[in-house]
Amino acid sequence: MSEGRARPGAAGRRAHPSPFDAQAAMEDLLTRLRASTGATRISVWVHEASTEMVVPFHRVVCASGEPPPVHSRLTMPITLDQSFLLSTVIRDRRPVIARADGRRAVDKECAALGIRSGHGEPLIRDGEVIGVLTVEPAAAASPHLLRTVAPQLAAAVAEAWARRSDRRRLEQAAVLLGLIESAAKAESMRQLLGAACRQLAELGEVERASIFLLDDAGNLVPRMAAYADGRRDPATLKRFRSAPVPLGITETVLRTGEPMAADRDSGLLSAWWVENFGAVSVLAVPLGRAPHLTGVLTLDSSQVRPFSEDVRRLAVAAGAHLGGVIEQARASQARETSLKTAQTVRQLLVDGAGATGVAEAAEVVARAVQRLARTDRSAAYLIGDDGTIGDVRHVDWPEAHKQVIRAQLLGRPASDVPLWRRTAAEMLPVFVRDASASDLLDPRLVADLALESYISVPLLSGDRILGLIVTGSTSESRHWSPSVREAVRQVTLEGALVVQNAELRAVEQLRLTQLATEAHQDPLTGLANRRRFIEDLEATVYGDGDRPCAVLMIDLDRFKEVNDSFGHSVGDDLLCLVGPRLQGALSDGDLLARMGGDEFAVLLPDADTTRAQQVATRLGNALRDAFVLDGTSLHVDASIGIAVCPDHGRDRSLLLARADTAMYAAKRGRHEFEVWAPDGTPDSRDRLETLEQLRDALDSDQLVNHYQPKLDLRTGAVIGVEALVRWDHPSRGLLYPDVFLPLAEQAGLMRRLALGVLERSLRDLQAWRAAGHDLSVAVNLSVSNLQDVALPEQVEMLLEAFAVPAEALILEITEDLLMADAARSSQVMTGLRALGVLLSIDDYGTGYSSLSYLRALPVDELKLDRSFVGQLTSDERAAAIVRSTLQLSRDLGMTMVVEGVEDAATLDALRGWGCEYAQGYFIARPMPGDDVLGWLASQERSVLRPARS
């Protein structure tokens, strides 16, 4: 209720209120009325016909003197039955006077409220009593004045109350909107209910909002409560959730589906709720709409009070909305559980695919059940063939509790444990909410493990039970919903498949291990075979750390004579004797292999030439003594070739070839061993050295990109760049492509080199485009690239990785490449073109220039070779070729780029002929990628842009 104090003489000086402010107009009228009558207090009460309540709306008191006392009942809404004075005025539609010294009910009420006398005047509008005007003392109420003022006041009160109701409805709408927003943002049911209770309680007229929800068994369970002042009272909330008796009014509302209000004297509120929860007056409304109710919403107060129409309307609307939200949230939770189950099963199958053997699979299943049940820890207990508890796999267990399991369970017969007997008999999960109250586990074990709740799951493989998985909670007692229980059963069945597959995988792995051993072992001598030797050599040569090594190739001399003279069986026996002799000359870590026939090989990790020579001498000495076969003494010598990494190369094939070459050199020279040496010619030595260094360059990112801008002659804007690879050699400086690209092509390195150039180009292009430059990049392809049918897929992956549009990439191909393998080239180009990548014929005019290829192949651009551009302004023939090629590109629907522009005259001539694009030293020299953005910002636009006419 609002209150105003009138100052003496203020009525004559009071400004006329705005006609748009109904509240101010009413207050002004009451103030003037009090001044005219000389009353000490004038009050207005509004009658709510729908709820049979009267609500205190506004009062004006005299400013002079001590203000009259205000009884608490005069400040809150009351029902008509609670006030004889107000109910008489409203029901009889007549004025009533009450005096504290009288004997009537209205007089006694006046005395109880501390009022000496008062006058009640009905406020009637459109034939309905909308409220009551009370004047204190009664002597101040002039009947003539009140009859004159009452109609005006009734109109003013009706309008002000309507405005107040509008504001309340807006506030209620804001609360409902807040509920909707909270529901959208809530991450859990608890958060949703807490926000709803808090917002409803804060609206006013109540002290607390509470929610009761139906559980799976159809019982109404207290779930959430919040205070209007925002305070948190965990003790009261705990008592609320564990209430020993139901709140009667909620049961009635759930049964009838209708809102209801009650107080402590109604019989619908038990003494427990009044004493422990402070609920004196309660308004209860259903959550949702009948017959699909999800629970009950209550608004309560610690004082006896009715609930206004505004509060009731809000509660009903909030209940209907919350019921729908809760139903949706439950459906969403059910879907979430279903989705989580699917995700858990999927992860179970994914993790299970990598498990080998029952123990690993059991741990995977244990983790899956733990995730699903949201427990703290799990363990898989495997039962041995003798029926005892054997291996245990722990998941998220502290070491102290692992010791408890080892001491109390390991080695015990599983049949001694009631939990095992029940699970094995039912072959289904067992859910135990209170571990201490269950007799399935030893109470001492439960106490030692601090176990509150647990689930036991049979560990199945097909239809066989191999053990138990127990997942438990130690932090709190857990209850698992029917949906979670069903999900655990589903995971149990899926886990049986995982375990069965893991068993089969273990058998398969054993078989593969045996096959791998056989695949890497020479069946005759038992030594490593050629495959094992090559794999170890590759691991040493290509592994981390640039590890040195030596390769020794050993070939037995005159072994063919043994076979021819004594037969192959004797030769085989001799080889079996040679192996141990050679092995005896080696150290731990050295590898001896039979490569085939009478050829052996030795790998010496971390060896240099000196050690290799020492080992070769020992190997030769080991063969000097005679071999005795069937009583016959046989002498066998050997020729040994040595190649050392990295001195003689860092390539597996190269080292083997050079060791083999050295071995034949030793055989020809009748030497015990030879170390490989190059033929001595400078060209051969330089090429081999450069090739080996190029391999290192590819591994160490010594190859870098430079970029030459491409100019649009029509606008003067730079529209792209061409990527040109350079080798930043650590000792020889910056090397140009002609030094190393032919070697890369011959050695089969072009595919790797080109993909590196392309990756760097797209990475740089991504950065330039992000900086606001809409550029394209052109990258050159080689013969091997154009015949690689996997190239389109690799290009597509790189484009996606750097988020570069396909049309921003131009791949340049020379005419000679097209002629090498036209069919395969066409296939690869078609695949690239399908991605949206643009294709360009580079160095056009220097190759075969077959026009049929231009017609048949998916080419977008011709790039005229620089040889036609150098004499462009002085050689009419060169100019004619350029003009005719330009016309040809237009007729074929292609663009043309002229490269090699090195002066302004050439640039002007090309621009005059309508040439579209050009590049060359006059525009810009190739530059590192880091310099491109700076060059774009500082270029001389006046030189590059066309002159304005």
mmCIF file with all atom_site columns, N, CA and C in Angstrom, residues 33 45 103 135 166 183 207 227 308 347 431 492 510 529 535 651 661 711 715 723 846:
data_model
loop_
_atom_site.group_PDB
_atom_site.id
_atom_site.type_symbol
_atom_site.label_atom_id
_atom_site.label_alt_id
_atom_site.label_comp_id
_atom_site.label_asym_id
_atom_site.label_entity_id
_atom_site.label_seq_id
_atom_site.pdbx_PDB_ins_code
_atom_site.Cartn_x
_atom_site.Cartn_y
_atom_site.Cartn_z
_atom_site.occupancy
_atom_site.B_iso_or_equiv
_atom_site.pdbx_formal_charge
_atom_site.auth_seq_id
_atom_site.auth_comp_id
_atom_site.auth_asym_id
_atom_site.auth_atom_id
_atom_site.pdbx_PDB_model_num
ATOM 1  N N  . LEU A 1 33  ? -9.223  15.822  -0.415  1.00 0.00 ? 33  LEU A N  1
ATOM 2  C CA . LEU A 1 33  ? -10.354 15.385  0.404   1.00 0.00 ? 33  LEU A CA 1
ATOM 3  C C  . LEU A 1 33  ? -9.974  15.389  1.877   1.00 0.00 ? 33  LEU A C  1
ATOM 4  N N  . TRP A 1 45  ? -9.395  1.058   -0.202  1.00 0.00 ? 45  TRP A N  1
ATOM 5  C CA . TRP A 1 45  ? -9.276  -0.397  -0.358  1.00 0.00 ? 45  TRP A CA 1
ATOM 6  C C  . TRP A 1 45  ? -9.926  -0.799  -1.672  1.00 0.00 ? 45  TRP A C  1
ATOM 7  N N  . ARG A 1 103 ? -20.826 -1.639  20.605  1.00 0.00 ? 103 ARG A N  1
ATOM 8  C CA . ARG A 1 103 ? -20.983 -3.044  20.914  1.00 0.00 ? 103 ARG A CA 1
ATOM 9  C C  . ARG A 1 103 ? -21.144 -3.911  19.666  1.00 0.00 ? 103 ARG A C  1
ATOM 10 N N  . VAL A 1 135 ? -12.555 6.872   6.374   1.00 0.00 ? 135 VAL A N  1
ATOM 11 C CA . VAL A 1 135 ? -12.174 8.190   6.894   1.00 0.00 ? 135 VAL A CA 1
ATOM 12 C C  . VAL A 1 135 ? -12.085 8.087   8.411   1.00 0.00 ? 135 VAL A C  1
ATOM 13 N N  . ASP A 1 166 ? -1.988  -3.366  -14.845 1.00 0.00 ? 166 ASP A N  1
ATOM 14 C CA . ASP A 1 166 ? -1.199  -3.486  -16.086 1.00 0.00 ? 166 ASP A CA 1
ATOM 15 C C  . ASP A 1 166 ? 0.275   -3.661  -15.772 1.00 0.00 ? 166 ASP A C  1
ATOM 16 N N  . ALA A 1 183 ? 14.873  -21.576 -18.448 1.00 0.00 ? 183 ALA A N  1
ATOM 17 C CA . ALA A 1 183 ? 14.737  -22.948 -18.930 1.00 0.00 ? 183 ALA A CA 1
ATOM 18 C C  . ALA A 1 183 ? 15.648  -23.211 -20.111 1.00 0.00 ? 183 ALA A C  1
ATOM 19 N N  . GLU A 1 207 ? 6.884   -15.527 0.571   1.00 0.00 ? 207 GLU A N  1
ATOM 20 C CA . GLU A 1 207 ? 8.235   -15.593 1.095   1.00 0.00 ? 207 GLU A CA 1
ATOM 21 C C  . GLU A 1 207 ? 9.058   -16.708 0.477   1.00 0.00 ? 207 GLU A C  1
ATOM 22 N N  . TYR A 1 227 ? 13.893  -18.825 -1.339  1.00 0.00 ? 227 TYR A N  1
ATOM 23 C CA . TYR A 1 227 ? 13.346  -17.714 -0.583  1.00 0.00 ? 227 TYR A CA 1
ATOM 24 C C  . TYR A 1 227 ? 13.292  -16.449 -1.438  1.00 0.00 ? 227 TYR A C  1
ATOM 25 N N  . SER A 1 308 ? -3.579  -12.617 -3.590  1.00 0.00 ? 308 SER A N  1
ATOM 26 C CA . SER A 1 308 ? -4.327  -11.743 -4.499  1.00 0.00 ? 308 SER A CA 1
ATOM 27 C C  . SER A 1 308 ? -4.530  -12.418 -5.845  1.00 0.00 ? 308 SER A C  1
ATOM 28 N N  . GLN A 1 347 ? 31.767  -45.799 -27.917 1.00 0.00 ? 347 GLN A N  1
ATOM 29 C CA . GLN A 1 347 ? 33.115  -45.702 -27.370 1.00 0.00 ? 347 GLN A CA 1
ATOM 30 C C  . GLN A 1 347 ? 33.594  -47.055 -26.869 1.00 0.00 ? 347 GLN A C  1
ATOM 31 N N  . PHE A 1 431 ? 21.893  -54.103 -8.873  1.00 0.00 ? 431 PHE A N  1
ATOM 32 C CA . PHE A 1 431 ? 21.996  -52.715 -8.425  1.00 0.00 ? 431 PHE A CA 1
ATOM 33 C C  . PHE A 1 431 ? 21.774  -52.671 -6.908  1.00 0.00 ? 431 PHE A C  1
ATOM 34 N N  . THR A 1 492 ? 26.124  -54.293 -20.910 1.00 0.00 ? 492 THR A N  1
ATOM 35 C CA . THR A 1 492 ? 26.567  -55.639 -20.522 1.00 0.00 ? 492 THR A CA 1
ATOM 36 C C  . THR A 1 492 ? 26.569  -56.573 -21.731 1.00 0.00 ? 492 THR A C  1
ATOM 37 N N  . LEU A 1 510 ? 48.673  -63.941 -31.410 1.00 0.00 ? 510 LEU A N  1
ATOM 38 C CA . LEU A 1 510 ? 49.668  -64.983 -31.199 1.00 0.00 ? 510 LEU A CA 1
ATOM 39 C C  . LEU A 1 510 ? 50.071  -65.612 -32.528 1.00 0.00 ? 510 LEU A C  1
ATOM 40 N N  . ASN A 1 529 ? 66.378  -62.701 -41.843 1.00 0.00 ? 529 ASN A N  1
ATOM 41 C CA . ASN A 1 529 ? 66.352  -62.787 -43.300 1.00 0.00 ? 529 ASN A CA 1
ATOM 42 C C  . ASN A 1 529 ? 66.488  -61.399 -43.919 1.00 0.00 ? 529 ASN A C  1
ATOM 43 N N  . GLU A 1 535 ? 64.443  -53.782 -42.887 1.00 0.00 ? 535 GLU A N  1
ATOM 44 C CA . GLU A 1 535 ? 63.640  -53.009 -41.933 1.00 0.00 ? 535 GLU A CA 1
ATOM 45 C C  . GLU A 1 535 ? 64.525  -52.373 -40.866 1.00 0.00 ? 535 GLU A C  1
ATOM 46 N N  . ASP A 1 651 ? 70.689  -43.364 -47.581 1.00 0.00 ? 651 ASP A N  1
ATOM 47 C CA . ASP A 1 651 ? 69.559  -43.980 -48.274 1.00 0.00 ? 651 ASP A CA 1
ATOM 48 C C  . ASP A 1 651 ? 69.773  -45.493 -48.234 1.00 0.00 ? 651 ASP A C  1
ATOM 49 N N  . THR A 1 661 ? 78.613  -53.211 -54.369 1.00 0.00 ? 661 THR A N  1
ATOM 50 C CA . THR A 1 661 ? 79.652  -52.828 -55.328 1.00 0.00 ? 661 THR A CA 1
ATOM 51 C C  . THR A 1 661 ? 81.044  -53.059 -54.736 1.00 0.00 ? 661 THR A C  1
ATOM 52 N N  . LEU A 1 711 ? 50.328  -9.043  -62.390 1.00 0.00 ? 711 LEU A N  1
ATOM 53 C CA . LEU A 1 711 ? 49.638  -7.758  -62.472 1.00 0.00 ? 711 LEU A CA 1
ATOM 54 C C  . LEU A 1 711 ? 48.483  -7.830  -63.455 1.00 0.00 ? 711 LEU A C  1
ATOM 55 N N  . THR A 1 715 ? 43.639  -2.898  -64.637 1.00 0.00 ? 715 THR A N  1
ATOM 56 C CA . THR A 1 715 ? 43.376  -2.095  -63.443 1.00 0.00 ? 715 THR A CA 1
ATOM 57 C C  . THR A 1 715 ? 44.648  -1.662  -62.716 1.00 0.00 ? 715 THR A C  1
ATOM 58 N N  . ALA A 1 723 ? 54.496  -19.074 -57.268 1.00 0.00 ? 723 ALA A N  1
ATOM 59 C CA . ALA A 1 723 ? 55.423  -19.644 -56.290 1.00 0.00 ? 723 ALA A CA 1
ATOM 60 C C  . ALA A 1 723 ? 56.623  -20.238 -57.017 1.00 0.00 ? 723 ALA A C  1
ATOM 61 N N  . THR A 1 846 ? 57.098  -22.790 -76.445 1.00 0.00 ? 846 THR A N  1
ATOM 62 C CA . THR A 1 846 ? 58.452  -23.363 -76.489 1.00 0.00 ? 846 THR A CA 1
ATOM 63 C C  . THR A 1 846 ? 58.429  -24.868 -76.707 1.00 0.00 ? 846 THR A C  1
#
